[in-house]
PDB file of C-alpha atoms in Angstrom:
ATOM      1  CA  MET A   7       2.928  40.353   4.404  1.00 36.00           C
ATOM      2  CA  GLU A   8       0.805  43.492   4.641  1.00 40.00           C
ATOM      3  CA  ILE A   9       1.700  46.657   2.816  1.00 42.00           C
ATOM      4  CA  THR A  10       2.913  49.304   5.228  1.00 42.00           C
ATOM      5  CA  ASN A  11       0.978  52.555   5.033  1.00 45.00           C
ATOM      6  CA  GLN A  12       3.634  55.179   4.361  1.00 48.00           C
ATOM      7  CA  TYR A  13       1.375  58.128   3.614  1.00 46.00           C
ATOM      8  CA  ASN A  14      -0.784  58.742   6.676  1.00 50.00           C
ATOM      9  CA  ASN A  15      -0.772  62.273   8.065  1.00 58.00           C
ATOM     10  CA  ILE A  16       1.075  63.888   5.137  1.00 69.00           C
ATOM     11  CA  GLY A  17      -1.757  64.302   2.632  1.00 72.00           C
ATOM     12  CA  TYR A  18      -1.710  68.090   2.769  1.00 75.00           C
ATOM     13  CA  LEU A  19       2.076  68.039   2.267  1.00 85.00           C
ATOM     14  CA  TYR A  20       1.761  65.623  -0.650  1.00 80.00           C
ATOM     15  CA  ASP A  21      -0.425  68.148  -2.476  1.00 85.00           C
ATOM     16  CA  LEU A  22       2.234  70.870  -2.203  1.00 88.00           C
ATOM     17  CA  ASP A  23       4.543  69.078  -4.642  1.00 86.00           C
ATOM     18  CA  GLN A  24       4.603  71.263  -7.772  1.00 80.00           C
ATOM     19  CA  ARG A  25       7.207  69.405  -9.822  1.00 79.00           C
ATOM     20  CA  ASP A  26       6.440  68.751 -13.492  1.00 76.00           C
ATOM     21  CA  ILE A  27       6.291  64.993 -12.881  1.00 76.00           C
ATOM     22  CA  VAL A  28       3.096  65.413 -10.828  1.00 80.00           C
ATOM     23  CA  LYS A  29       1.486  67.498 -13.596  1.00 88.00           C
ATOM     24  CA  ASP A  30       2.643  65.960 -16.854  1.00 95.00           C
ATOM     25  CA  ASP A  31       0.733  62.700 -16.463  1.00 97.00           C
ATOM     26  CA  LEU A  32      -2.755  64.175 -16.057  1.00 97.00           C
ATOM     27  CA  SER A  33      -3.488  64.844 -19.740  1.00 97.00           C
ATOM     28  CA  PHE A  34      -2.103  61.378 -20.543  1.00 98.00           C
ATOM     29  CA  TYR A  35      -4.655  59.693 -18.278  1.00 98.00           C
ATOM     30  CA  ILE A  36      -7.477  61.930 -19.478  1.00 98.00           C
ATOM     31  CA  ASP A  37      -6.704  60.971 -23.089  1.00 98.00           C
ATOM     32  CA  TYR A  38      -6.866  57.268 -22.242  1.00 99.00           C
ATOM     33  CA  ALA A  39     -10.041  57.805 -20.248  1.00 99.00           C
ATOM     34  CA  HIS A  40     -11.694  59.242 -23.349  1.00 98.00           C
ATOM     35  CA  GLN A  41     -10.749  56.060 -25.202  1.00 98.00           C
ATOM     36  CA  TYR A  42     -11.478  53.441 -22.535  1.00 97.00           C
ATOM     37  CA  GLY A  43     -12.882  55.057 -19.426  1.00 87.00           C
ATOM     38  CA  GLN A  44     -16.523  54.110 -19.035  1.00 88.00           C
ATOM     39  CA  GLU A  45     -15.643  52.910 -15.524  1.00 97.00           C
ATOM     40  CA  ILE A  46     -12.219  53.708 -14.062  1.00 99.00           C
ATOM     41  CA  LEU A  47     -10.348  52.226 -11.112  1.00 99.00           C
ATOM     42  CA  GLU A  48      -7.482  54.352  -9.810  1.00 99.00           C
ATOM     43  CA  VAL A  49      -5.210  52.357  -7.520  1.00 99.00           C
ATOM     44  CA  ALA A  50      -3.274  54.409  -4.940  1.00 98.00           C
ATOM     45  CA  CYS A  51      -5.428  57.440  -5.704  1.00 98.00           C
ATOM     46  CA  GLY A  52      -3.939  59.545  -2.913  1.00 95.00           C
ATOM     47  CA  THR A  53      -5.720  62.855  -2.452  1.00 95.00           C
ATOM     48  CA  GLY A  54      -7.469  62.754  -5.814  1.00 97.00           C
ATOM     49  CA  ARG A  55      -4.880  64.489  -7.982  1.00 96.00           C
ATOM     50  CA  ILE A  56      -6.039  62.390 -10.943  1.00 98.00           C
ATOM     51  CA  SER A  57      -9.410  61.013  -9.801  1.00 98.00           C
ATOM     52  CA  ILE A  58     -11.040  64.421  -9.417  1.00 98.00           C
ATOM     53  CA  PRO A  59     -10.018  65.796 -12.850  1.00 98.00           C
ATOM     54  CA  LEU A  60     -11.209  62.538 -14.440  1.00 98.00           C
ATOM     55  CA  ALA A  61     -14.567  62.970 -12.719  1.00 98.00           C
ATOM     56  CA  ARG A  62     -14.758  66.562 -13.981  1.00 98.00           C
ATOM     57  CA  GLU A  63     -14.386  65.120 -17.476  1.00 98.00           C
ATOM     58  CA  GLY A  64     -17.499  63.026 -16.882  1.00 98.00           C
ATOM     59  CA  PHE A  65     -15.977  59.667 -15.952  1.00 98.00           C
ATOM     60  CA  ASN A  66     -16.956  57.461 -13.025  1.00 98.00           C
ATOM     61  CA  VAL A  67     -13.909  56.792 -10.861  1.00 99.00           C
ATOM     62  CA  THR A  68     -13.440  54.316  -8.041  1.00 99.00           C
ATOM     63  CA  GLY A  69     -10.363  55.385  -6.095  1.00 99.00           C
ATOM     64  CA  ILE A  70      -8.608  53.208  -3.542  1.00 99.00           C
ATOM     65  CA  ASP A  71      -5.741  54.071  -1.227  1.00 98.00           C
ATOM     66  CA  LEU A  72      -4.240  52.429   1.837  1.00 96.00           C
ATOM     67  CA  SER A  73      -4.080  55.764   3.674  1.00 94.00           C
ATOM     68  CA  ASP A  74      -7.279  56.804   5.414  1.00 94.00           C
ATOM     69  CA  HIS A  75      -5.753  60.274   5.776  1.00 93.00           C
ATOM     70  CA  MET A  76      -5.296  60.586   2.018  1.00 94.00           C
ATOM     71  CA  ILE A  77      -8.884  59.497   1.417  1.00 96.00           C
ATOM     72  CA  LYS A  78     -10.144  62.049   3.955  1.00 95.00           C
ATOM     73  CA  VAL A  79      -8.228  64.793   2.141  1.00 95.00           C
ATOM     74  CA  LEU A  80      -9.761  63.615  -1.149  1.00 96.00           C
ATOM     75  CA  GLU A  81     -13.254  63.675   0.340  1.00 98.00           C
ATOM     76  CA  HIS A  82     -12.659  67.169   1.722  1.00 95.00           C
ATOM     77  CA  LYS A  83     -11.503  68.389  -1.699  1.00 96.00           C
ATOM     78  CA  LEU A  84     -14.649  66.972  -3.281  1.00 98.00           C
ATOM     79  CA  LEU A  85     -16.735  69.359  -1.171  1.00 98.00           C
ATOM     80  CA  ASN A  86     -15.493  72.164  -3.430  1.00 97.00           C
ATOM     81  CA  GLU A  87     -16.580  70.348  -6.595  1.00 98.00           C
ATOM     82  CA  SER A  88     -19.916  70.307  -8.400  1.00 98.00           C
ATOM     83  CA  MET A  89     -22.583  67.800  -7.442  1.00 98.00           C
ATOM     84  CA  ASP A  90     -21.969  65.945 -10.701  1.00 98.00           C
ATOM     85  CA  THR A  91     -18.224  65.624 -10.043  1.00 99.00           C
ATOM     86  CA  ARG A  92     -18.793  64.534  -6.440  1.00 98.00           C
ATOM     87  CA  SER A  93     -21.233  61.866  -7.557  1.00 98.00           C
ATOM     88  CA  ARG A  94     -18.673  60.371  -9.937  1.00 99.00           C
ATOM     89  CA  VAL A  95     -15.884  59.697  -7.398  1.00 99.00           C
ATOM     90  CA  ASN A  96     -16.219  56.683  -5.119  1.00 98.00           C
ATOM     91  CA  PRO A  97     -13.214  56.582  -2.727  1.00 98.00           C
ATOM     92  CA  PHE A  98     -12.270  53.639  -0.501  1.00 95.00           C
ATOM     93  CA  VAL A  99      -9.579  52.904   2.052  1.00 98.00           C
ATOM     94  CA  ALA A 100      -8.247  49.595   0.760  1.00 98.00           C
ATOM     95  CA  ASP A 101      -5.143  47.475   0.273  1.00 98.00           C
ATOM     96  CA  MET A 102      -4.459  47.208  -3.464  1.00 98.00           C
ATOM     97  CA  THR A 103      -3.515  43.537  -3.088  1.00 98.00           C
ATOM     98  CA  GLU A 104      -6.886  42.662  -1.553  1.00 97.00           C
ATOM     99  CA  PHE A 105      -9.450  45.025  -3.101  1.00 96.00           C
ATOM    100  CA  ILE A 106     -12.056  43.306  -5.260  1.00 94.00           C
ATOM    101  CA  SER A 107     -15.035  45.263  -6.564  1.00 95.00           C
ATOM    102  CA  ASN A 108     -18.399  43.833  -7.513  1.00 92.00           C
ATOM    103  CA  LYS A 109     -18.003  45.404 -10.955  1.00 94.00           C
ATOM    104  CA  LYS A 110     -15.434  45.400 -13.726  1.00 98.00           C
ATOM    105  CA  PHE A 111     -13.511  48.400 -15.010  1.00 98.00           C
ATOM    106  CA  SER A 112     -12.681  49.425 -18.557  1.00 98.00           C
ATOM    107  CA  LEU A 113      -9.620  51.375 -17.390  1.00 99.00           C
ATOM    108  CA  ILE A 114      -7.395  50.546 -14.406  1.00 99.00           C
ATOM    109  CA  ILE A 115      -4.499  52.857 -13.582  1.00 99.00           C
ATOM    110  CA  ILE A 116      -1.819  52.890 -10.891  1.00 99.00           C
ATOM    111  CA  PRO A 117      -0.111  56.257 -11.373  1.00 97.00           C
ATOM    112  CA  PHE A 118       3.100  57.815 -10.141  1.00 94.00           C
ATOM    113  CA  ARG A 119       5.125  54.646  -9.589  1.00 95.00           C
ATOM    114  CA  SER A 120       2.891  53.363  -6.789  1.00 98.00           C
ATOM    115  CA  PHE A 121       3.326  49.826  -8.112  1.00 99.00           C
ATOM    116  CA  GLN A 122       6.897  50.002  -6.814  1.00 99.00           C
ATOM    117  CA  LEU A 123       5.603  50.080  -3.230  1.00 98.00           C
ATOM    118  CA  LEU A 124       4.857  46.369  -3.634  1.00 99.00           C
ATOM    119  CA  THR A 125       8.126  44.773  -2.575  1.00 98.00           C
ATOM    120  CA  GLU A 126       7.130  41.162  -1.883  1.00 98.00           C
ATOM    121  CA  GLU A 127       6.510  38.658  -4.679  1.00 98.00           C
ATOM    122  CA  SER A 128       3.255  37.567  -3.040  1.00 98.00           C
ATOM    123  CA  GLN A 129       1.984  41.175  -3.048  1.00 98.00           C
ATOM    124  CA  ILE A 130       2.884  41.652  -6.694  1.00 99.00           C
ATOM    125  CA  THR A 131       1.222  38.394  -7.722  1.00 98.00           C
ATOM    126  CA  ARG A 132      -2.002  39.145  -5.813  1.00 98.00           C
ATOM    127  CA  PHE A 133      -2.238  42.663  -7.175  1.00 99.00           C
ATOM    128  CA  LEU A 134      -1.792  41.672 -10.821  1.00 99.00           C
ATOM    129  CA  LYS A 135      -4.262  38.812 -10.366  1.00 98.00           C
ATOM    130  CA  ASN A 136      -6.817  41.266  -8.966  1.00 98.00           C
ATOM    131  CA  VAL A 137      -6.288  43.567 -11.942  1.00 98.00           C
ATOM    132  CA  ARG A 138      -6.950  40.685 -14.330  1.00 98.00           C
ATOM    133  CA  THR A 139     -10.099  39.781 -12.411  1.00 97.00           C
ATOM    134  CA  GLN A 140     -11.503  43.313 -12.503  1.00 98.00           C
ATOM    135  CA  LEU A 141     -10.513  44.440 -16.016  1.00 98.00           C
ATOM    136  CA  THR A 142     -13.076  44.115 -18.795  1.00 98.00           C
ATOM    137  CA  GLU A 143     -12.104  41.972 -21.790  1.00 96.00           C
ATOM    138  CA  ASP A 144     -11.619  45.070 -23.956  1.00 96.00           C
ATOM    139  CA  GLY A 145     -10.290  47.226 -21.106  1.00 98.00           C
ATOM    140  CA  VAL A 146      -6.838  48.706 -20.537  1.00 99.00           C
ATOM    141  CA  PHE A 147      -4.459  48.578 -17.567  1.00 99.00           C
ATOM    142  CA  ILE A 148      -1.759  51.262 -17.310  1.00 99.00           C
ATOM    143  CA  LEU A 149       1.246  50.631 -15.080  1.00 99.00           C
ATOM    144  CA  THR A 150       4.107  53.061 -14.505  1.00 98.00           C
ATOM    145  CA  ALA A 151       7.488  52.743 -12.832  1.00 98.00           C
ATOM    146  CA  TYR A 152      10.629  54.813 -12.567  1.00 97.00           C
ATOM    147  CA  ARG A 153      13.376  53.719 -14.932  1.00 98.00           C
ATOM    148  CA  PRO A 154      16.582  53.067 -12.974  1.00 97.00           C
ATOM    149  CA  TYR A 155      19.109  55.720 -13.979  1.00 92.00           C
ATOM    150  CA  GLY A 156      21.883  53.136 -13.856  1.00 92.00           C
ATOM    151  CA  LEU A 157      22.919  49.886 -12.290  1.00 96.00           C
ATOM    152  CA  LEU A 158      21.056  49.209  -9.036  1.00 98.00           C
ATOM    153  CA  ASP A 159      24.083  49.135  -6.778  1.00 97.00           C
ATOM    154  CA  GLU A 160      25.477  50.884  -3.709  1.00 97.00           C
ATOM    155  CA  THR A 161      25.775  54.188  -5.594  1.00 96.00           C
ATOM    156  CA  TRP A 162      22.029  54.538  -4.975  1.00 96.00           C
ATOM    157  CA  VAL A 163      22.754  55.205  -1.295  1.00 97.00           C
ATOM    158  CA  GLN A 164      22.925  58.992  -0.960  1.00 96.00           C
ATOM    159  CA  ASP A 165      23.079  61.636   1.736  1.00 98.00           C
ATOM    160  CA  GLU A 166      20.239  64.073   2.369  1.00 98.00           C
ATOM    161  CA  HIS A 167      19.508  66.394  -0.539  1.00 97.00           C
ATOM    162  CA  GLU A 168      16.747  68.883  -1.305  1.00 97.00           C
ATOM    163  CA  ASP A 169      13.835  67.887  -3.564  1.00 95.00           C
ATOM    164  CA  TRP A 170      11.734  71.041  -3.465  1.00 94.00           C
ATOM    165  CA  VAL A 171      10.765  74.123  -1.460  1.00 96.00           C
ATOM    166  CA  ILE A 172       7.421  75.904  -1.484  1.00 94.00           C
ATOM    167  CA  TYR A 173       5.733  78.691   0.447  1.00 94.00           C
ATOM    168  CA  ASP A 174       2.204  77.563   1.255  1.00 90.00           C
ATOM    169  CA  GLN A 175       0.020  80.644   0.812  1.00 87.00           C
ATOM    170  CA  ASN A 176      -2.880  78.997   2.627  1.00 84.00           C
ATOM    171  CA  THR A 177      -0.924  78.588   5.857  1.00 88.00           C
ATOM    172  CA  ASN A 178       1.970  81.045   5.409  1.00 93.00           C
ATOM    173  CA  LYS A 179       4.346  78.169   6.056  1.00 94.00           C
ATOM    174  CA  LYS A 180       7.549  77.322   4.227  1.00 96.00           C
ATOM    175  CA  VAL A 181       7.768  73.621   3.385  1.00 95.00           C
ATOM    176  CA  THR A 182      11.022  71.996   2.317  1.00 97.00           C
ATOM    177  CA  ARG A 183      11.187  68.373   1.246  1.00 96.00           C
ATOM    178  CA  THR A 184      14.483  66.538   1.280  1.00 97.00           C
ATOM    179  CA  GLN A 185      15.378  62.944   0.560  1.00 97.00           C
ATOM    180  CA  ILE A 186      17.876  60.459   1.935  1.00 98.00           C
ATOM    181  CA  ARG A 187      18.546  57.169   0.214  1.00 96.00           C
ATOM    182  CA  LYS A 188      19.377  55.138   3.297  1.00 97.00           C
ATOM    183  CA  SER A 189      20.150  51.724   1.839  1.00 98.00           C
ATOM    184  CA  ILE A 190      19.569  49.295  -1.010  1.00 98.00           C
ATOM    185  CA  ASP A 191      19.024  45.551  -1.258  1.00 98.00           C
ATOM    186  CA  THR A 192      20.803  44.925  -4.544  1.00 98.00           C
ATOM    187  CA  ASP A 193      19.602  41.316  -4.806  1.00 98.00           C
ATOM    188  CA  LYS A 194      15.915  42.208  -4.494  1.00 98.00           C
ATOM    189  CA  GLN A 195      16.350  45.623  -6.180  1.00 99.00           C
ATOM    190  CA  ILE A 196      14.658  47.417  -3.285  1.00 99.00           C
ATOM    191  CA  THR A 197      15.720  50.868  -2.151  1.00 98.00           C
ATOM    192  CA  TYR A 198      14.954  52.384   1.248  1.00 98.00           C
ATOM    193  CA  PRO A 199      14.608  56.158   0.915  1.00 97.00           C
ATOM    194  CA  GLU A 200      13.301  58.625   3.459  1.00 97.00           C
ATOM    195  CA  HIS A 201      11.353  61.744   2.495  1.00 95.00           C
ATOM    196  CA  ILE A 202      11.739  64.463   5.110  1.00 96.00           C
ATOM    197  CA  TYR A 203       9.401  67.457   5.321  1.00 95.00           C
ATOM    198  CA  TYR A 204      10.591  70.541   7.201  1.00 96.00           C
ATOM    199  CA  ILE A 205       7.659  72.857   7.973  1.00 95.00           C
ATOM    200  CA  GLU A 206       8.700  76.341   9.007  1.00 96.00           C
ATOM    201  CA  GLU A 207       5.957  78.206  10.871  1.00 94.00           C
ATOM    202  CA  PRO A 208       5.428  81.981  10.471  1.00 93.00           C
ATOM    203  CA  ASP A 209       7.067  82.449  13.889  1.00 94.00           C
ATOM    204  CA  GLY A 210      10.229  80.681  12.689  1.00 92.00           C
ATOM    205  CA  THR A 211       9.753  77.392  14.529  1.00 96.00           C
ATOM    206  CA  THR A 212      10.176  74.238  12.457  1.00 96.00           C
ATOM    207  CA  GLN A 213       8.446  70.860  12.519  1.00 93.00           C
ATOM    208  CA  LYS A 214       9.920  67.758  10.923  1.00 94.00           C
ATOM    209  CA  HIS A 215       7.989  64.846   9.412  1.00 92.00           C
ATOM    210  CA  THR A 216       9.833  61.774   8.123  1.00 93.00           C
ATOM    211  CA  GLN A 217       8.316  59.300   5.680  1.00 92.00           C
ATOM    212  CA  LYS A 218      10.172  55.995   5.364  1.00 94.00           C
ATOM    213  CA  LEU A 219       9.678  54.060   2.148  1.00 96.00           C
ATOM    214  CA  ALA A 220      10.648  50.814   0.485  1.00 98.00           C
ATOM    215  CA  MET A 221      10.515  50.767  -3.317  1.00 98.00           C
ATOM    216  CA  LYS A 222      11.199  47.917  -5.699  1.00 99.00           C
ATOM    217  CA  TYR A 223      12.850  48.857  -8.972  1.00 99.00           C
ATOM    218  CA  TYR A 224      12.718  47.075 -12.311  1.00 99.00           C
ATOM    219  CA  TYR A 225      14.819  47.151 -15.405  1.00 98.00           C
ATOM    220  CA  GLU A 226      12.734  47.598 -18.541  1.00 98.00           C
ATOM    221  CA  GLU A 227      12.856  43.981 -19.681  1.00 98.00           C
ATOM    222  CA  GLN A 228      12.085  42.690 -16.181  1.00 99.00           C
ATOM    223  CA  LEU A 229       8.867  44.685 -15.968  1.00 99.00           C
ATOM    224  CA  ARG A 230       7.873  43.771 -19.499  1.00 99.00           C
ATOM    225  CA  ASN A 231       8.384  40.072 -18.758  1.00 99.00           C
ATOM    226  CA  LEU A 232       6.460  40.336 -15.472  1.00 99.00           C
ATOM    227  CA  LEU A 233       3.418  41.743 -17.241  1.00 99.00           C
ATOM    228  CA  VAL A 234       3.485  39.187 -20.044  1.00 98.00           C
ATOM    229  CA  THR A 235       3.907  36.221 -17.694  1.00 98.00           C
ATOM    230  CA  SER A 236       1.091  37.622 -15.518  1.00 98.00           C
ATOM    231  CA  GLY A 237      -1.422  37.347 -18.346  1.00 98.00           C
ATOM    232  CA  PHE A 238      -1.256  40.729 -20.080  1.00 99.00           C
ATOM    233  CA  ASN A 239      -0.577  41.847 -23.625  1.00 98.00           C
ATOM    234  CA  ILE A 240       1.458  45.031 -23.909  1.00 99.00           C
ATOM    235  CA  ARG A 241      -0.320  47.263 -26.413  1.00 98.00           C
ATOM    236  CA  GLU A 242       1.885  50.328 -26.071  1.00 99.00           C
ATOM    237  CA  GLU A 243       4.935  51.383 -24.089  1.00 99.00           C
ATOM    238  CA  PHE A 244       6.386  54.831 -23.515  1.00 99.00           C
ATOM    239  CA  GLY A 245       9.295  56.529 -21.812  1.00 98.00           C
ATOM    240  CA  TYR A 246       7.279  59.530 -20.646  1.00 98.00           C
ATOM    241  CA  TYR A 247       3.786  61.011 -20.763  1.00 98.00           C
ATOM    242  CA  ASP A 248       4.526  62.875 -24.002  1.00 98.00           C
ATOM    243  CA  LEU A 249       4.542  59.411 -25.650  1.00 98.00           C
ATOM    244  CA  ARG A 250       8.261  59.365 -26.435  1.00 98.00           C
ATOM    245  CA  PRO A 251       9.748  55.890 -27.091  1.00 98.00           C
ATOM    246  CA  ILE A 252      10.333  53.864 -23.952  1.00 98.00           C
ATOM    247  CA  GLU A 253      14.097  53.789 -24.413  1.00 97.00           C
ATOM    248  CA  GLU A 254      14.246  57.608 -24.511  1.00 98.00           C
ATOM    249  CA  GLY A 255      12.548  58.564 -21.253  1.00 97.00           C
ATOM    250  CA  PRO A 256      12.926  58.424 -17.462  1.00 97.00           C
ATOM    251  CA  GLU A 257       9.723  56.431 -16.951  1.00 98.00           C
ATOM    252  CA  LEU A 258       8.549  52.928 -17.803  1.00 99.00           C
ATOM    253  CA  ILE A 259       4.916  53.206 -18.933  1.00 99.00           C
ATOM    254  CA  PHE A 260       3.080  50.097 -20.110  1.00 99.00           C
ATOM    255  CA  VAL A 261      -0.434  50.126 -21.578  1.00 99.00           C
ATOM    256  CA  CYS A 262      -1.809  46.590 -21.369  1.00 99.00           C
ATOM    257  CA  ASN A 263      -4.891  44.524 -21.992  1.00 98.00           C
ATOM    258  CA  LEU A 264      -5.851  41.002 -21.041  1.00 98.00           C
ATOM    259  CA  ARG A 265      -4.336  38.104 -22.923  1.00 93.00           C
ATOM    260  CA  ILE A 266      -7.344  35.983 -23.791  1.00 85.00           C
ATOM    261  CA  SER A 267      -6.357  32.357 -24.367  1.00 70.00           C
TER     262      SER A 267
END
C-alpha cells in the first residue's frame, strides 16, 4: 500500500506553526549532527525546518519528503541562503519506504513523529530495512514518536478544538488551526485526526483547508521492541529534547545504531 500524501498545498501553513514543539528539537538534532553528522539523511524533511539549519552548521543534508509542494517550499527558502548552505542541501520528492541512496549516511533522522504516518506493517518493515541499508556501521538513527497520554481507546475521539492562531505579517492574514479526532482503530492503534486551517483574508472572507491524517501510535515498550527486532541497538532514549528520562516526557525518542552480528 502506498503512503498517502497528506501535506500537499499546505507548506506555507505548516511553517506558521510557532508552538514550542516545533522549536525545541532543533538544538537536539544539531548536537547529534556535531557528533555523527558527516552525511545526514532527513526523512520527511518538509519545508526544511531542520535541514536548512543543519546545512548552515556545515553539514551535508539529503532531505526527502513525499510532498512535492513541501520540497518546492524548501527549495524556495534556500534561495535566501548563502551559496554554501544551498550547496549542502539535496532535496528529493520520495516515498520513505522506497528511497535508497547510492551513499550511506552517518546520521539518519525522522523528526516530529513522521514515523507514525506509516500505518501498515509492510510500510514499517520496508522503511526500517532501508534505514539499516543506508546507515553507516558507526552511524546513528534517531526516531521519535508521540507518547500516548493514556490508553488508546475511544476517549481519543474528540470534537473540534483550537490548536493555534497566528497573524501572518507577510500576507496580513489570520490563520487558525483546529483539530478533530474523528475516529480510532483500537486494535491497530491508529487514530484518524483532521487538521483544519481557517485562513481569514484582510477583507474578512475565510478559506478552509482540511488535512486528513492517519497516525499509528505505540506504547513505549512496543516501539522499543520494534526497533530491537528490526536490527537496531538502542543507545539512548529520552522523553523530550531536553534529554529528560523517557518515562518523564511526552515524547518517545530513541537514538539507535546498527546491531552488528
